[in-house]
Tab-separated table of C-alpha atoms in Angstrom:
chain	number	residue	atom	x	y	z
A	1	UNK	CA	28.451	18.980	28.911
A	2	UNK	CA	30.687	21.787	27.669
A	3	UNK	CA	33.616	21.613	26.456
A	4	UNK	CA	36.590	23.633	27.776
A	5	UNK	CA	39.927	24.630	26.434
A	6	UNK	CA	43.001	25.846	28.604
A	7	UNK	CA	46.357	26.211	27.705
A	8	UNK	CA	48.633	23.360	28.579
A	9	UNK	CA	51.191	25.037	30.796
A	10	UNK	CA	52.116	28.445	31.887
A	11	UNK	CA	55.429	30.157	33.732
A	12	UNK	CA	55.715	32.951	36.402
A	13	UNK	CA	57.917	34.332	38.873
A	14	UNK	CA	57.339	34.474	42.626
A	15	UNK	CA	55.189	37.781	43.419
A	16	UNK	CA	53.466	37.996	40.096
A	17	UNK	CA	50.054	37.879	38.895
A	18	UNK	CA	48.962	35.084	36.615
A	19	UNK	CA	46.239	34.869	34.938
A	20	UNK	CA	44.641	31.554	32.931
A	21	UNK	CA	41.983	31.441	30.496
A	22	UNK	CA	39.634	29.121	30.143
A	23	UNK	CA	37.232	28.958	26.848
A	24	UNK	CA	34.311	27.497	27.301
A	25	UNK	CA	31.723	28.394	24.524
A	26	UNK	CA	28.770	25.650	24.136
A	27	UNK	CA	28.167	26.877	27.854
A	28	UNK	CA	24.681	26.408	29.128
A	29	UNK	CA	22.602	28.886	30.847
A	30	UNK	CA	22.426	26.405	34.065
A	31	UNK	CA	26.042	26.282	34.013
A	32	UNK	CA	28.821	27.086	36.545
A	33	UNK	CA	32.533	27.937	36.005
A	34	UNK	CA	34.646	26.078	39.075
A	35	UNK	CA	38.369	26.222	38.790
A	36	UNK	CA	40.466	23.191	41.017
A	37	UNK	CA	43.745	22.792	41.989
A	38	UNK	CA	45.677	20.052	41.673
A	39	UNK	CA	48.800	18.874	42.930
A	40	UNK	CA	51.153	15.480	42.321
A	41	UNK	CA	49.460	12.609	43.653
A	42	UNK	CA	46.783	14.822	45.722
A	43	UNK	CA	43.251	15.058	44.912
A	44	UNK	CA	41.936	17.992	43.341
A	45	UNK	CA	41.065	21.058	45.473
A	46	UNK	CA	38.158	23.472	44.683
A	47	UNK	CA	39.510	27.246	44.035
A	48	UNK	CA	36.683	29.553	43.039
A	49	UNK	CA	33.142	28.743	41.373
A	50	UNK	CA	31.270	31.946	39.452
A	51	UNK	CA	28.509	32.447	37.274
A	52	UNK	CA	28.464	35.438	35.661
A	53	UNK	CA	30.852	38.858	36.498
A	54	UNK	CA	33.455	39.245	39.145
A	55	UNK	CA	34.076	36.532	42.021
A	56	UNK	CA	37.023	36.883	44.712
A	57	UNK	CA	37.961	34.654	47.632
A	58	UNK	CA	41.083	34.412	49.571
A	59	UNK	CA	42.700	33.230	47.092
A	60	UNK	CA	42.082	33.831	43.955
A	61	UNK	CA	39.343	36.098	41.210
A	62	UNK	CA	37.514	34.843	38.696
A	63	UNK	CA	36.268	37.246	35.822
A	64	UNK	CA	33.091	36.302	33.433
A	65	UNK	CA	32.523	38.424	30.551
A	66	UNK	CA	28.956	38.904	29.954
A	67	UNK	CA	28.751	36.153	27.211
A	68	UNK	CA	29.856	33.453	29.342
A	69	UNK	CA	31.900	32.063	26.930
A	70	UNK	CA	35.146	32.128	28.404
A	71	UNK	CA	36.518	32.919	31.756
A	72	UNK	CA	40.164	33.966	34.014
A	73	UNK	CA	41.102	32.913	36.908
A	74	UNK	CA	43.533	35.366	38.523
A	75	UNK	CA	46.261	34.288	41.210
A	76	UNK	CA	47.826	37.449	42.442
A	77	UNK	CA	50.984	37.449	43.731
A	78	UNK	CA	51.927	33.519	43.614
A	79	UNK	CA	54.700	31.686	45.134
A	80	UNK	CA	56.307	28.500	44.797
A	81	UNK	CA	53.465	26.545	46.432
A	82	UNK	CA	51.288	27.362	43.697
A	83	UNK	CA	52.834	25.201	41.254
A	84	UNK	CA	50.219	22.758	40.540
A	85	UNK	CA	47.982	21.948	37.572
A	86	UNK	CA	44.683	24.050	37.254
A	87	UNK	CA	41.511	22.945	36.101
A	88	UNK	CA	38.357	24.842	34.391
A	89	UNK	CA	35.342	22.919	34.708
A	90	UNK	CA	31.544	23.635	33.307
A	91	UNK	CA	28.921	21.869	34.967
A	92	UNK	CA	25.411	22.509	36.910
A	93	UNK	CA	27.545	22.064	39.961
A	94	UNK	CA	24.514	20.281	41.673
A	95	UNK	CA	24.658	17.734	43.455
A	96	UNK	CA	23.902	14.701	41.550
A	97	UNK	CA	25.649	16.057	38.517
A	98	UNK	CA	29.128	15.152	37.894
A	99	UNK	CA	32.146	16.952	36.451
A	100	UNK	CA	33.752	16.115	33.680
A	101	UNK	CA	37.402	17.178	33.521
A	102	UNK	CA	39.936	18.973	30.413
A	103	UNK	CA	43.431	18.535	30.110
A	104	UNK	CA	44.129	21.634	32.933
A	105	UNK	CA	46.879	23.891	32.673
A	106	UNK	CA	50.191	23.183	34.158
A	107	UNK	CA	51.667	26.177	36.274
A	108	UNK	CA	55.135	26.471	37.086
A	109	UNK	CA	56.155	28.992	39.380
A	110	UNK	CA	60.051	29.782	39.836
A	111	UNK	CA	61.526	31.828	41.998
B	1	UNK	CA	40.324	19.678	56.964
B	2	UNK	CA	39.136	16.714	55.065
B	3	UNK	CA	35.128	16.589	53.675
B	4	UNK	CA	36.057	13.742	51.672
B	5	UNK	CA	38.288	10.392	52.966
B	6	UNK	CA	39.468	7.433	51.008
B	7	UNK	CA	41.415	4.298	52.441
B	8	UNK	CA	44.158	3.241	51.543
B	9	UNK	CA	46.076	5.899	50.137
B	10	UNK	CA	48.570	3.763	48.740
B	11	UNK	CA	48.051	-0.222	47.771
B	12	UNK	CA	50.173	-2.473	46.153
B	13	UNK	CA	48.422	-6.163	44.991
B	14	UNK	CA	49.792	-9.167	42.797
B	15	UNK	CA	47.692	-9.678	39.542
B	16	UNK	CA	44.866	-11.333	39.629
B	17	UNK	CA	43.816	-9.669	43.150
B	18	UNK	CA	40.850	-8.116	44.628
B	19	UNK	CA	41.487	-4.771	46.175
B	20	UNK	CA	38.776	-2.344	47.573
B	21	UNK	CA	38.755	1.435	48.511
B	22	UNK	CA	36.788	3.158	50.602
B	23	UNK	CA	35.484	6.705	50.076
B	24	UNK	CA	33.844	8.286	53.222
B	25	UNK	CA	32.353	11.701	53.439
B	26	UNK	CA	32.816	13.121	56.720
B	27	UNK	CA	30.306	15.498	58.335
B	28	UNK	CA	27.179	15.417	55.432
B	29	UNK	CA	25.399	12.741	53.582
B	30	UNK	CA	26.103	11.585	50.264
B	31	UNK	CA	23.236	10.580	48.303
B	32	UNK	CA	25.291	10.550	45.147
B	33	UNK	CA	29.509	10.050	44.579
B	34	UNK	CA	31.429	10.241	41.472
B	35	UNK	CA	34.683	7.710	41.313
B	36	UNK	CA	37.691	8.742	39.204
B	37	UNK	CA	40.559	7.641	37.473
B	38	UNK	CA	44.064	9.340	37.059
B	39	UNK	CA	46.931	8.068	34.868
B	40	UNK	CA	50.218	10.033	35.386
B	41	UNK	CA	50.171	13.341	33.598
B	42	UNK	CA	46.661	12.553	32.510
B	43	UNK	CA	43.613	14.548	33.735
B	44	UNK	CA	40.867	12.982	35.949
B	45	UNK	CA	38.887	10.907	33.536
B	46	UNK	CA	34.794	10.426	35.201
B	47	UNK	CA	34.312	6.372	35.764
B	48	UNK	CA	31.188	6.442	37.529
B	49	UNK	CA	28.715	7.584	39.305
B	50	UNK	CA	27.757	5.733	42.946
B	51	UNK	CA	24.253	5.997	44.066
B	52	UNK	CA	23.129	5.047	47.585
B	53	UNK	CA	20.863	2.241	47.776
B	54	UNK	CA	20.495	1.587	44.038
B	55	UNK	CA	23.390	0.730	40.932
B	56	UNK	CA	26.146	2.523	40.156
B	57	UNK	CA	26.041	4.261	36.789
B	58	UNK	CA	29.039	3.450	34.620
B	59	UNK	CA	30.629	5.829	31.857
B	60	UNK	CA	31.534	4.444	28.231
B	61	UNK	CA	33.875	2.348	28.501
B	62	UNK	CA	34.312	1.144	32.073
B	63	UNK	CA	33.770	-2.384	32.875
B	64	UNK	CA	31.200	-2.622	35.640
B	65	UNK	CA	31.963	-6.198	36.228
B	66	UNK	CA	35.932	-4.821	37.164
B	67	UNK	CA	35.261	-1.975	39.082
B	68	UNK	CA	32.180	-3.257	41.393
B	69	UNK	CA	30.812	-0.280	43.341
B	70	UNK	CA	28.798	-0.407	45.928
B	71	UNK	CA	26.810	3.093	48.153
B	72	UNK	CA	25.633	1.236	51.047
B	73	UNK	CA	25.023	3.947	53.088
B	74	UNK	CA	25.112	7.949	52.985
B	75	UNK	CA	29.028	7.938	53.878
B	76	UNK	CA	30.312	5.553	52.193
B	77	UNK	CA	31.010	4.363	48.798
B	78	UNK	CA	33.316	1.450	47.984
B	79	UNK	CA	35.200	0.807	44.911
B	80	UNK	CA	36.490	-3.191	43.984
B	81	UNK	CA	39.106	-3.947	41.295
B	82	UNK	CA	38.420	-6.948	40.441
B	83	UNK	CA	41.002	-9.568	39.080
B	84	UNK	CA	43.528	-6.695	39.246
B	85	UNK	CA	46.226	-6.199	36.322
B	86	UNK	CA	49.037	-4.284	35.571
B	87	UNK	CA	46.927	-1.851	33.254
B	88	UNK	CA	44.423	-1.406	36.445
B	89	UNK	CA	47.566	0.503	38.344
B	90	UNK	CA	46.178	4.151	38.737
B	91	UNK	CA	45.437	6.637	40.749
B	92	UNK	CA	41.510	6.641	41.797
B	93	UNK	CA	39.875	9.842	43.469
B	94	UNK	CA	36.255	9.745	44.792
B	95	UNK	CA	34.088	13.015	45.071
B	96	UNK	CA	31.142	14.407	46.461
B	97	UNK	CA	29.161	17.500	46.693
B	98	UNK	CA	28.248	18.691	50.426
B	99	UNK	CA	24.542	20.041	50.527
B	100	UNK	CA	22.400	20.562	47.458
B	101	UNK	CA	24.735	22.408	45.279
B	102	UNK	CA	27.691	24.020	44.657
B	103	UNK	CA	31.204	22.809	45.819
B	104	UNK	CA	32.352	18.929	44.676
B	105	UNK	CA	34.845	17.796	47.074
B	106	UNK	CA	36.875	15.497	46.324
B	107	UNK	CA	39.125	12.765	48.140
B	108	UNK	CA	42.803	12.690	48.427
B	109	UNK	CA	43.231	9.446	46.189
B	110	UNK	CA	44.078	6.058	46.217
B	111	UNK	CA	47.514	4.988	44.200
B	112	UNK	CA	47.230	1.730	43.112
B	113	UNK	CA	50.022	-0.003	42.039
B	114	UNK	CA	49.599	-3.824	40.390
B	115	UNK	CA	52.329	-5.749	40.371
């Protein structure tokens, strides 16, 4: 399974955009990029998945450069709530298949 | 709302206790579920993987004879400590994915605290 490397923590400010990276380079061509949420005694909570390119939900983007090798997850505008430790994960994403976690990144959002 | 359910939420045993936790998933069938374990400002570390009808799978590591798991039918999977100890207090999260791919949902955890 790959491998993937975030940076431990990150701060922001109410209202702005934050953007992690996640490097993920012994990717495999069947896998997926899914990014969780996690908060304090919670279990995790799926975000976005992608493949390849541009994804965007509700609540968040996800941009894939072509090589697949690494990938952002974009939070505009985030608040308070959003404090909460994120997590890249590389997998088939079938079922079946589990995913193996990193060490996620840590975001603290002040106001 | 909730695709995946666990019971209890929070559990506190004396050492040398049995404790079980249940992991349900709601509206689909679960063919396969993955049990985790959380230490405090740890990541989710992968202890197995529950299969309906047949033997769990067990990472590296994990003592199957401890954490007894059993998938007896689509919904449910059940986790045991057994003989609990102080180093078994964690946090334990099950997961599942809903439909043939894509989206692993996961349970809101179990805190277990040994005492």
């Amino acid at each position: 399974l790959a491998k993937t490397t975030q940076p431990i923590s990150m701060d922001s400010y109410e209202g702005q955009e934050v953007n992690i990276t996640c490097s993920h380079n012994n990717i495999a061509t069947n896998d997926y990029i899914t990014w969780y949420q996690q908060f304090p005694s919670q279990g995790p909570r799926f975000i976005i998945q992608g493949y390849k390119t541009k994804v965007t939900n509700e609540v968040a983007s996800l941009f894939i450069p072509a090589d697949r090798k690494s990938s952002t997850l974009s939070l505009p505008r985030v608040s308070l709530s959003d404090t909460a430790v994120y997590y890249c994960l590389v997998g088939e994403g079938q079922a079946g298949t589990a995913l193996i976690f990193g060490k996620g990144t840590t975001l603290s959002v002040s106001s | 709302g909730a695709v995946v359910s666990q019971h209890p939420s929070r559990v506190i045993c004396k050492s040398g206790t049995s404790v079980k936790i249940e992991c349900r998933s709601l509206d689909f069938q679960a063919t396969t579920m993955f049990w985790y374990r959380q230490f405090p400002k740890q990541s989710l570390m992968l202890m197995a993987t529950s299969n309906e009808g047949s033997k769990a799978t067990y990472e590296q590591g994990v003592e199957k004879d401890k954490f007894l798991i059993n998938h007896a039918s689509l919904t449910l999977s059940t986790l045991t400590v057994t003989s609990a100890h102080p180093e078994d207090s964690s946090f334990y999260i099950c997961s599942a994915h809903r439909g043939g791919s894509g989206e692993l949902f996961f349970g809101e955890g179990s805190r277990l605290t040994v005492l």
